[in-house]
Coordinates of C-alpha atoms in Angstrom, one line a residue:
Chain A
M1 CA 257.7 166.4 48.5
T2 CA 256.3 169.8 47.6
D3 CA 253.9 171.1 45.1
T4 CA 255.1 174.0 43.0
E5 CA 252.0 175.3 41.3
F6 CA 248.6 176.6 42.3
T7 CA 249.8 178.3 45.4
G8 CA 247.8 181.5 46.0
D9 CA 249.1 184.6 44.4
E10 CA 246.6 186.9 46.1
A11 CA 248.6 187.2 49.3
G12 CA 246.9 189.6 51.7
L13 CA 243.4 189.1 50.3
E14 CA 241.1 186.6 51.8
T15 CA 240.3 183.8 49.3
A16 CA 236.7 184.1 48.2
T17 CA 234.2 181.3 47.7
L18 CA 232.1 180.8 44.6
P19 CA 228.3 180.2 44.7
L20 CA 228.9 176.5 43.8
D21 CA 231.6 176.0 46.5
A22 CA 229.6 173.5 48.5
W23 CA 228.5 171.7 45.4
H24 CA 232.2 171.2 44.2
R25 CA 233.2 169.9 47.6
A26 CA 230.2 167.5 47.7
K27 CA 231.2 166.2 44.3
G28 CA 234.7 165.4 45.6
G29 CA 236.4 168.4 44.1
R30 CA 239.9 169.2 45.4
M31 CA 239.8 172.9 46.1
V32 CA 242.8 175.2 45.4
E33 CA 243.2 179.0 45.4
F34 CA 242.9 180.4 41.9
A35 CA 242.3 184.0 40.9
G36 CA 241.4 184.8 44.4
Y37 CA 238.8 182.1 44.7
W38 CA 238.6 178.5 46.0
M39 CA 238.1 176.5 42.9
P40 CA 238.2 172.8 42.1
I41 CA 241.4 171.7 40.4
Q42 CA 240.1 168.2 39.9
Y43 CA 237.5 165.7 40.9
E44 CA 238.5 162.1 39.9
G45 CA 241.7 163.1 38.1
I46 CA 243.0 165.5 35.5
M47 CA 243.7 162.8 32.9
A48 CA 240.4 161.1 33.1
E49 CA 238.5 164.4 33.2
H50 CA 240.4 165.7 30.1
L51 CA 239.7 162.6 28.1
W52 CA 236.0 162.7 29.2
V53 CA 235.6 166.1 27.7
R54 CA 237.0 165.1 24.4
E55 CA 234.5 162.2 24.1
N56 CA 231.5 163.3 26.2
A57 CA 230.6 166.5 28.0
G58 CA 232.2 168.2 30.9
L59 CA 230.8 170.9 33.2
F60 CA 233.1 173.7 34.3
D61 CA 232.4 176.3 36.8
V62 CA 233.9 179.5 35.5
S63 CA 232.0 181.9 37.8
H64 CA 235.3 183.5 38.8
M65 CA 235.3 185.3 35.5
G66 CA 234.0 188.8 35.3
Q67 CA 230.6 189.2 33.5
L68 CA 230.4 192.8 32.5
A69 CA 227.9 194.7 30.4
L70 CA 228.3 198.0 28.5
S71 CA 225.4 200.1 27.3
G72 CA 224.7 203.7 26.2
D73 CA 224.8 205.7 23.0
N74 CA 227.6 204.8 20.6
V75 CA 228.8 202.1 22.9
A76 CA 230.3 200.0 20.1
E77 CA 232.4 203.0 18.9
A78 CA 233.5 203.7 22.5
L79 CA 234.5 200.1 23.0
E80 CA 236.5 200.1 19.8
T81 CA 238.8 202.7 21.2
L82 CA 240.1 200.0 23.6
V83 CA 240.0 196.8 21.5
P84 CA 241.2 196.0 17.9
G85 CA 238.1 194.1 16.9
D86 CA 235.2 195.2 14.7
I87 CA 232.6 195.7 17.4
A88 CA 230.3 198.1 15.4
G89 CA 229.9 195.4 12.8
L90 CA 229.0 192.7 15.4
K91 CA 225.4 191.7 14.7
P92 CA 222.9 191.0 17.6
G93 CA 223.3 187.5 18.9
R94 CA 227.0 187.3 17.7
M95 CA 230.1 187.3 19.7
R96 CA 233.8 187.9 19.1
Y97 CA 237.1 187.1 20.8
S98 CA 239.0 190.3 21.4
L99 CA 241.8 191.9 23.3
L100 CA 241.9 194.8 25.8
L101 CA 245.0 196.8 24.7
D102 CA 247.1 199.4 26.5
E103 CA 248.2 202.5 24.6
D104 CA 251.3 200.7 23.4
G105 CA 249.3 197.7 22.0
G106 CA 250.2 195.4 24.9
I107 CA 247.6 192.9 25.9
L108 CA 245.8 193.8 29.2
D109 CA 243.4 190.9 28.9
D110 CA 241.7 188.7 26.4
L111 CA 237.9 188.7 26.4
M112 CA 234.7 187.7 24.7
I113 CA 232.3 190.4 23.5
T114 CA 228.7 189.6 22.7
N115 CA 226.2 191.9 21.0
E116 CA 223.1 191.2 23.2
G117 CA 220.9 193.6 21.3
D118 CA 220.4 196.2 24.1
Q119 CA 223.9 196.0 25.4
F120 CA 227.4 194.4 24.9
G121 CA 228.2 191.6 27.2
I122 CA 231.8 191.1 28.0
V123 CA 233.4 188.1 29.8
V124 CA 236.9 188.8 31.2
N125 CA 239.5 186.7 33.1
G126 CA 238.9 186.4 36.8
A127 CA 242.5 187.1 37.7
V128 CA 242.4 190.6 36.2
K129 CA 238.7 191.5 36.2
W130 CA 239.1 194.4 38.7
E131 CA 241.9 195.9 36.7
D132 CA 239.8 195.5 33.5
I133 CA 236.8 197.2 35.2
G134 CA 239.1 200.1 36.2
H135 CA 240.6 200.4 32.7
L136 CA 237.2 200.4 31.1
R137 CA 235.7 202.9 33.5
E138 CA 238.7 205.2 33.2
N139 CA 238.8 205.2 29.4
L140 CA 235.1 205.0 28.4
P141 CA 232.9 208.2 28.3
D142 CA 230.9 208.8 31.4
D143 CA 227.6 208.3 29.6
I144 CA 228.5 204.7 28.9
T145 CA 227.1 202.5 31.6
L146 CA 229.3 199.7 32.9
N147 CA 227.6 196.9 34.9
H148 CA 229.5 194.2 36.7
N149 CA 227.0 191.4 37.2
E150 CA 228.0 189.6 40.3
D151 CA 224.5 188.1 40.8
Y152 CA 225.1 185.6 37.9
G153 CA 227.4 182.7 37.7
L154 CA 229.0 181.2 34.6
L155 CA 229.1 177.6 33.6
A156 CA 230.8 176.0 30.6
L157 CA 229.5 172.7 29.2
Q158 CA 232.1 171.4 26.7
G159 CA 232.5 168.4 24.6
P160 CA 230.9 166.6 21.6
K161 CA 227.8 165.6 23.7
A162 CA 227.3 169.0 25.2
V163 CA 224.6 170.0 22.7
D164 CA 222.5 167.0 23.3
A165 CA 222.7 167.4 27.1
L166 CA 222.1 171.1 27.2
A167 CA 219.2 171.0 24.7
R168 CA 217.3 168.7 27.1
L169 CA 217.2 171.6 29.5
V170 CA 217.3 174.6 27.1
P171 CA 216.1 173.7 23.6
E172 CA 217.5 176.9 22.1
A173 CA 221.0 175.5 22.5
A174 CA 220.6 173.3 19.4
S175 CA 219.8 176.3 17.2
L176 CA 223.0 178.2 17.9
V177 CA 226.3 177.8 16.0
F178 CA 229.8 178.6 17.2
M179 CA 230.1 182.2 18.4
Q180 CA 226.3 182.8 18.6
A181 CA 224.5 183.8 21.7
T182 CA 220.9 184.0 22.9
R183 CA 218.8 184.6 26.0
A184 CA 216.5 181.9 27.3
T185 CA 214.6 180.8 30.3
W186 CA 215.2 177.8 32.5
A187 CA 213.0 176.8 35.4
G188 CA 211.7 180.4 35.5
H189 CA 215.2 181.9 35.6
A190 CA 216.4 184.4 32.9
I191 CA 219.6 182.9 31.5
A192 CA 222.0 183.6 28.6
L193 CA 223.8 181.0 26.6
S194 CA 226.4 181.1 23.8
R195 CA 228.0 178.3 21.7
S196 CA 231.6 179.0 22.8
G197 CA 234.2 177.9 25.2
Y198 CA 237.9 177.4 25.6
T199 CA 238.6 173.7 25.2
G200 CA 238.6 173.4 21.4
E201 CA 235.5 171.3 21.6
D202 CA 232.0 172.2 20.7
G203 CA 230.2 173.5 23.7
F204 CA 228.4 176.3 25.5
E205 CA 228.8 178.9 28.2
I206 CA 225.7 179.5 30.3
S207 CA 225.2 182.5 32.5
L208 CA 222.5 182.1 35.1
P209 CA 221.5 183.6 38.5
N210 CA 223.5 182.5 41.4
E211 CA 220.5 181.0 43.1
A212 CA 219.8 178.7 40.1
L213 CA 223.4 177.4 39.7
T214 CA 223.2 174.4 42.0
A215 CA 219.9 173.0 40.5
F216 CA 221.2 173.6 37.0
A217 CA 224.5 171.9 37.7
D218 CA 222.7 169.0 39.3
A219 CA 220.3 168.7 36.3
L220 CA 223.2 168.5 33.9
C221 CA 225.3 166.1 36.0
A222 CA 222.4 163.8 36.4
M223 CA 222.8 163.0 32.7
D224 CA 225.0 160.0 31.8
E225 CA 227.2 162.1 29.4
V226 CA 228.0 164.9 31.8
K227 CA 230.7 165.0 34.6
P228 CA 232.1 168.0 36.5
I229 CA 235.6 168.9 35.3
G230 CA 238.2 170.9 37.2
L231 CA 240.7 173.6 36.4
G232 CA 243.5 171.1 35.7
A233 CA 241.8 169.6 32.7
R234 CA 240.6 173.0 31.6
D235 CA 244.2 174.0 31.4
S236 CA 245.4 170.9 29.5
L237 CA 242.4 171.1 27.1
R238 CA 243.0 174.7 26.2
L239 CA 246.8 174.0 25.8
E240 CA 246.1 171.2 23.3
A241 CA 243.6 173.5 21.5
G242 CA 246.5 176.1 21.1
L243 CA 244.5 178.7 23.1
P244 CA 246.6 181.2 25.0
L245 CA 246.1 181.7 28.8
Y246 CA 246.2 185.3 30.0
G247 CA 248.9 186.0 32.6
H248 CA 251.0 183.2 31.1
D249 CA 251.0 183.3 27.3
L250 CA 249.6 186.8 27.1
T251 CA 250.9 189.8 29.1
P252 CA 251.1 193.6 28.7
A253 CA 254.6 193.1 27.3
I254 CA 253.1 191.2 24.3
D255 CA 251.1 192.6 21.4
P256 CA 248.5 190.7 19.3
A257 CA 250.9 190.1 16.4
E258 CA 253.5 188.6 18.7
A259 CA 250.8 186.5 20.3
D260 CA 249.8 185.2 16.8
L261 CA 246.3 186.6 17.4
G262 CA 246.2 188.7 14.2
F263 CA 242.7 187.4 13.5
A264 CA 241.5 189.5 16.5
V265 CA 242.6 192.7 14.6
S266 CA 239.6 193.1 12.3
K267 CA 240.0 194.2 8.6
R268 CA 238.2 197.4 9.0
R269 CA 240.2 198.4 12.1
R270 CA 243.4 197.7 10.2
E271 CA 242.3 200.1 7.5
E272 CA 241.2 202.7 10.0
E273 CA 244.5 202.3 12.1
N274 CA 242.6 203.7 15.1
F275 CA 243.1 201.2 17.9
P276 CA 245.6 201.4 20.8
G277 CA 249.1 200.6 19.7
A278 CA 248.0 200.5 16.0
A279 CA 251.4 201.7 14.7
R280 CA 253.3 198.9 16.5
I281 CA 250.8 196.2 15.9
L282 CA 250.2 197.0 12.2
G283 CA 254.0 197.2 11.7
H284 CA 254.4 193.8 13.3
L285 CA 251.5 192.3 11.2
E286 CA 253.0 193.8 8.0
D287 CA 256.7 193.0 8.6
G288 CA 256.4 190.1 11.0
P289 CA 256.8 190.6 14.8
P290 CA 260.3 190.3 16.4
R291 CA 259.1 187.2 18.3
K292 CA 256.1 185.1 18.0
R293 CA 254.0 182.6 20.0
V294 CA 254.5 179.1 18.7
G295 CA 253.5 175.5 19.6
L296 CA 256.3 173.1 20.7
L297 CA 256.2 169.3 20.3
V298 CA 258.5 167.9 23.0
D299 CA 260.7 164.8 22.4
G300 CA 260.5 162.2 25.1
K301 CA 258.4 162.2 28.2
L302 CA 259.8 165.0 30.3
P303 CA 257.3 167.8 30.6
V304 CA 258.5 171.2 29.6
R305 CA 256.7 173.8 31.7
E306 CA 256.2 177.6 32.0
G307 CA 259.5 179.4 32.5
A308 CA 261.7 176.9 30.7
K309 CA 264.3 178.8 28.6
L310 CA 264.6 178.0 24.9
F311 CA 267.9 177.6 23.1
D312 CA 269.2 177.4 19.6
G313 CA 272.6 175.8 20.2
E314 CA 274.3 178.0 22.8
D315 CA 272.0 181.0 22.3
E316 CA 269.1 181.6 24.6
I317 CA 266.3 182.6 22.1
G318 CA 263.0 182.4 24.0
V319 CA 260.9 181.1 26.8
V320 CA 258.1 178.6 27.4
T321 CA 254.9 180.3 28.6
S322 CA 252.7 177.2 29.0
G323 CA 253.5 173.5 28.9
G324 CA 252.7 170.1 30.3
F325 CA 251.6 166.6 29.5
A326 CA 248.9 166.5 26.9
P327 CA 246.5 163.6 27.6
S328 CA 245.0 163.5 24.1
V329 CA 248.3 163.8 22.4
G330 CA 249.9 161.3 24.8
A331 CA 253.1 163.4 25.1
P332 CA 254.3 166.7 26.6
I333 CA 253.5 169.8 24.6
A334 CA 254.2 173.5 25.2
M335 CA 253.8 177.0 23.8
G336 CA 256.2 179.8 24.0
Y337 CA 257.9 182.7 22.3
V338 CA 260.7 182.5 19.8
P339 CA 262.3 185.0 17.4
R340 CA 260.4 185.3 14.1
D341 CA 263.1 183.4 12.2
H342 CA 262.6 180.4 14.5
A343 CA 258.8 180.5 14.3
V344 CA 258.6 178.4 11.1
P345 CA 257.0 174.9 11.8
G346 CA 259.7 172.3 11.8
T347 CA 262.4 174.5 13.4
A348 CA 264.3 172.6 16.1
V349 CA 264.9 174.3 19.5
A350 CA 265.9 173.0 22.9
A351 CA 264.2 173.7 26.2
E352 CA 266.1 173.7 29.5
V353 CA 264.6 171.6 32.3
R354 CA 266.5 171.3 35.5
G355 CA 269.8 171.8 33.7
K356 CA 269.0 169.3 30.9
L357 CA 268.2 170.3 27.3
V358 CA 265.1 168.7 25.8
H359 CA 264.6 168.7 22.0
C360 CA 261.5 170.4 20.8
T361 CA 260.1 171.1 17.3
V362 CA 258.1 174.2 16.5
T363 CA 254.7 173.2 15.3
A364 CA 251.5 174.7 14.0
M365 CA 248.6 174.8 16.5
P366 CA 246.2 173.5 17.6
F367 CA 247.8 170.3 18.7
V368 CA 244.4 168.6 18.7
P369 CA 241.9 169.7 15.9
H370 CA 239.1 172.1 17.0
N371 CA 235.6 170.6 16.8
Y372 CA 233.5 173.8 16.6
V373 CA 230.1 173.6 15.1
R374 CA 229.7 176.2 12.5
K375 CA 226.4 175.1 10.9
T376 CA 223.4 173.4 12.5
G377 CA 221.3 170.7 11.0
G378 CA 224.1 169.3 8.8
Chain B
M1 CA 261.9 144.7 57.4
P2 CA 261.0 148.0 59.0
R3 CA 259.3 150.8 57.0
Y4 CA 259.6 154.4 58.0
F5 CA 257.8 157.5 56.8
T6 CA 258.7 161.2 56.5
E7 CA 256.6 164.3 56.9
E8 CA 257.3 165.0 53.2
H9 CA 255.4 161.7 52.3
E10 CA 258.4 159.5 51.4
W11 CA 258.6 156.0 52.7
I12 CA 261.9 154.1 53.3
D13 CA 262.2 150.4 53.7
V14 CA 265.4 149.4 55.6
D15 CA 267.1 146.0 54.9
G16 CA 270.4 145.9 56.7
D17 CA 272.6 148.8 55.3
V18 CA 270.5 149.4 52.2
A19 CA 267.2 151.3 52.0
T20 CA 264.5 151.5 49.3
V21 CA 262.7 154.9 49.0
G22 CA 259.4 155.8 47.3
I23 CA 256.5 158.2 47.8
T24 CA 253.4 157.1 49.8
D25 CA 249.9 156.3 48.6
F26 CA 248.7 159.5 50.2
A27 CA 251.3 161.4 48.1
Q28 CA 250.4 159.9 44.8
G29 CA 246.7 160.5 45.5
Q30 CA 247.5 164.2 46.1
L31 CA 249.6 164.5 43.0
G32 CA 247.2 162.8 40.7
D33 CA 248.2 161.3 37.3
I34 CA 252.0 160.9 37.3
V35 CA 253.5 161.3 33.8
F36 CA 257.3 161.5 34.5
V37 CA 259.7 160.5 37.3
E38 CA 263.3 161.5 37.4
V39 CA 265.3 159.2 39.7
P40 CA 268.8 160.0 40.9
D41 CA 271.9 158.5 39.2
T42 CA 273.6 155.5 40.8
G43 CA 276.5 156.9 42.9
A44 CA 274.8 160.2 43.7
E45 CA 275.5 161.3 47.2
L46 CA 272.2 162.3 49.0
S47 CA 271.9 164.3 52.2
K48 CA 268.8 164.1 54.4
G49 CA 266.3 166.7 53.4
G50 CA 268.0 167.4 50.1
D51 CA 266.6 167.0 46.6
A52 CA 266.7 163.4 45.5
A53 CA 264.2 162.9 42.7
V54 CA 261.4 164.7 40.8
V55 CA 257.9 163.5 40.2
E56 CA 255.8 165.2 37.6
S57 CA 252.0 165.0 37.5
V58 CA 249.9 166.3 34.6
K59 CA 249.8 169.7 36.4
A60 CA 253.0 170.2 38.4
A61 CA 256.5 169.1 39.1
S62 CA 257.3 168.2 42.8
D63 CA 260.6 167.4 44.5
V64 CA 261.2 164.2 46.4
Y65 CA 263.7 164.6 49.3
A66 CA 266.2 162.1 50.6
P67 CA 264.9 160.8 53.9
V68 CA 268.4 160.1 55.2
D69 CA 272.1 160.6 54.2
G70 CA 273.6 158.0 51.8
T71 CA 274.7 157.0 48.3
V72 CA 272.3 155.9 45.6
T73 CA 272.9 152.3 44.5
E74 CA 270.1 151.9 42.0
G75 CA 267.2 154.0 40.4
N76 CA 264.0 152.3 39.4
G77 CA 264.4 152.1 35.6
Q78 CA 260.8 150.8 35.2
L79 CA 259.5 154.3 36.1
E80 CA 261.0 155.7 32.9
E81 CA 258.8 153.5 30.8
D82 CA 255.8 153.4 33.1
P83 CA 255.6 156.4 35.5
A84 CA 252.0 155.5 36.3
L85 CA 253.4 152.7 38.4
V86 CA 253.7 155.3 41.1
N87 CA 249.9 155.7 41.0
S88 CA 249.0 152.1 40.8
D89 CA 251.6 150.6 43.3
P90 CA 253.3 153.5 45.1
E91 CA 254.6 151.5 48.0
G92 CA 255.7 148.5 45.9
E93 CA 256.6 148.4 42.2
G94 CA 256.6 152.2 42.1
W95 CA 259.7 152.6 44.3
F96 CA 262.0 155.4 43.3
F97 CA 265.6 154.4 44.3
R98 CA 267.8 152.4 46.6
M99 CA 270.5 153.9 48.8
T100 CA 273.1 153.1 51.4
L101 CA 272.5 154.3 55.0
A102 CA 275.3 156.6 56.1
D103 CA 273.9 157.1 59.6
K104 CA 271.3 154.7 60.9
S105 CA 270.5 157.0 63.8
Q106 CA 268.8 159.3 61.3
L107 CA 266.0 156.7 61.2
D108 CA 265.1 157.5 64.7
G109 CA 263.5 160.8 63.7
L110 CA 261.1 159.2 61.2
M111 CA 257.6 157.9 61.7
D112 CA 256.3 154.3 61.7
A113 CA 253.2 153.4 59.7
K114 CA 250.9 154.1 62.6
A115 CA 252.3 157.5 63.4
Y116 CA 252.3 158.4 59.6
K117 CA 248.6 157.5 59.4
V118 CA 247.9 159.8 62.3
F119 CA 250.0 162.5 60.6
C120 CA 248.0 162.2 57.4
D121 CA 244.6 162.1 59.1
A122 CA 245.5 165.4 60.7
L123 CA 246.2 167.1 57.3

């Protein structure tokens, strides 16, 4: 018997440990190599952890992600030369999902950009953070300061009970709505929190000094509604939420229109036509891209995973980029790329798994409704 | 009836000329929640070390190898409806398939329960 996933892809580099490494191991986390780090893939089991997050609150260590900050004169305008979002119009305390684009409009990474008042905070994927830093430094003016904050870790607390749990430690949490951010203090430590995440549930991401991580994680996990959650459930949760994973569903060969991320190309930027790959991307948004990222409902129980070829009759038409069993759906689901004329919900396609064809139906995403909190107080 | 174990974490129960094959409790623990099992068709010719079945957890698909040469006489149809049997009773109701034994001497290279436990403890 052999496992076929989560083998290290950082051959030649020594796998690094995160500040919470010992904490994960003490909690029973099964550690695997991911993005160059030892990270917990699961504690008690992916299925139980996944369902726990949908009902309660789960604590994820995402300290492998890159926490960057940009500052300097006209920093928003400088950043806009590399991403298609309206950064200049982002108010202090607000954040936006955006995409780092190459000159052809291909996606180099997806990221969160926060206007922190005196600087823009950027959180990038761990697996490509060094490439991102190189790209930013190479393409931004020299008078823009780029800081990579390796002294801080990043935790995500996700689920419908996250706000109650976090507000006991950091009362400011309850006053935020989805995609808002603030600075705060916990136990004398300067921290930053945002109401955001990548599970489709309400929740928060909390940035805090490495030396405070263990005590903070312990304080949260001492609460009845909070359990630590591994990478496995993080992946199944984001898949159900219809959220693409960089390096799998998004690559430099794919542009934002193909990825069905047109919302990340802000209205003003479309009018100005001045972001990388604007001609290609605007053409694809106007006329429809040649291929598009779609959700797939899978008939039966056989999981359809990344790399499975998609067919319409005899014709190979596309490929699955993420897929697996969806615990909250109770069936396998997938996402992948198909030609524009196959991207209409309800279209029947077939996925090839070990020589067998599995019937799939193109569906709108998310697979499980988002539960973001857009207003406080009710 | 004697039970043997492989280094790939399959178990094999031998009863005369027929053997029952499954994956061990250690294996199911490593895999986690099992959501799909593909057992070989009756009549399939298996060769020692070759692909025999596939077990899929939430996260990954893993191959299960034939512990010896032989012909499949029966797949465990219950696993189609209830793949989680492999988690709850891996070395009983969660068996994968039954097969004939083409060459009984191949059993000599396998581990007994005690040796397998030592093998797992060293992992």
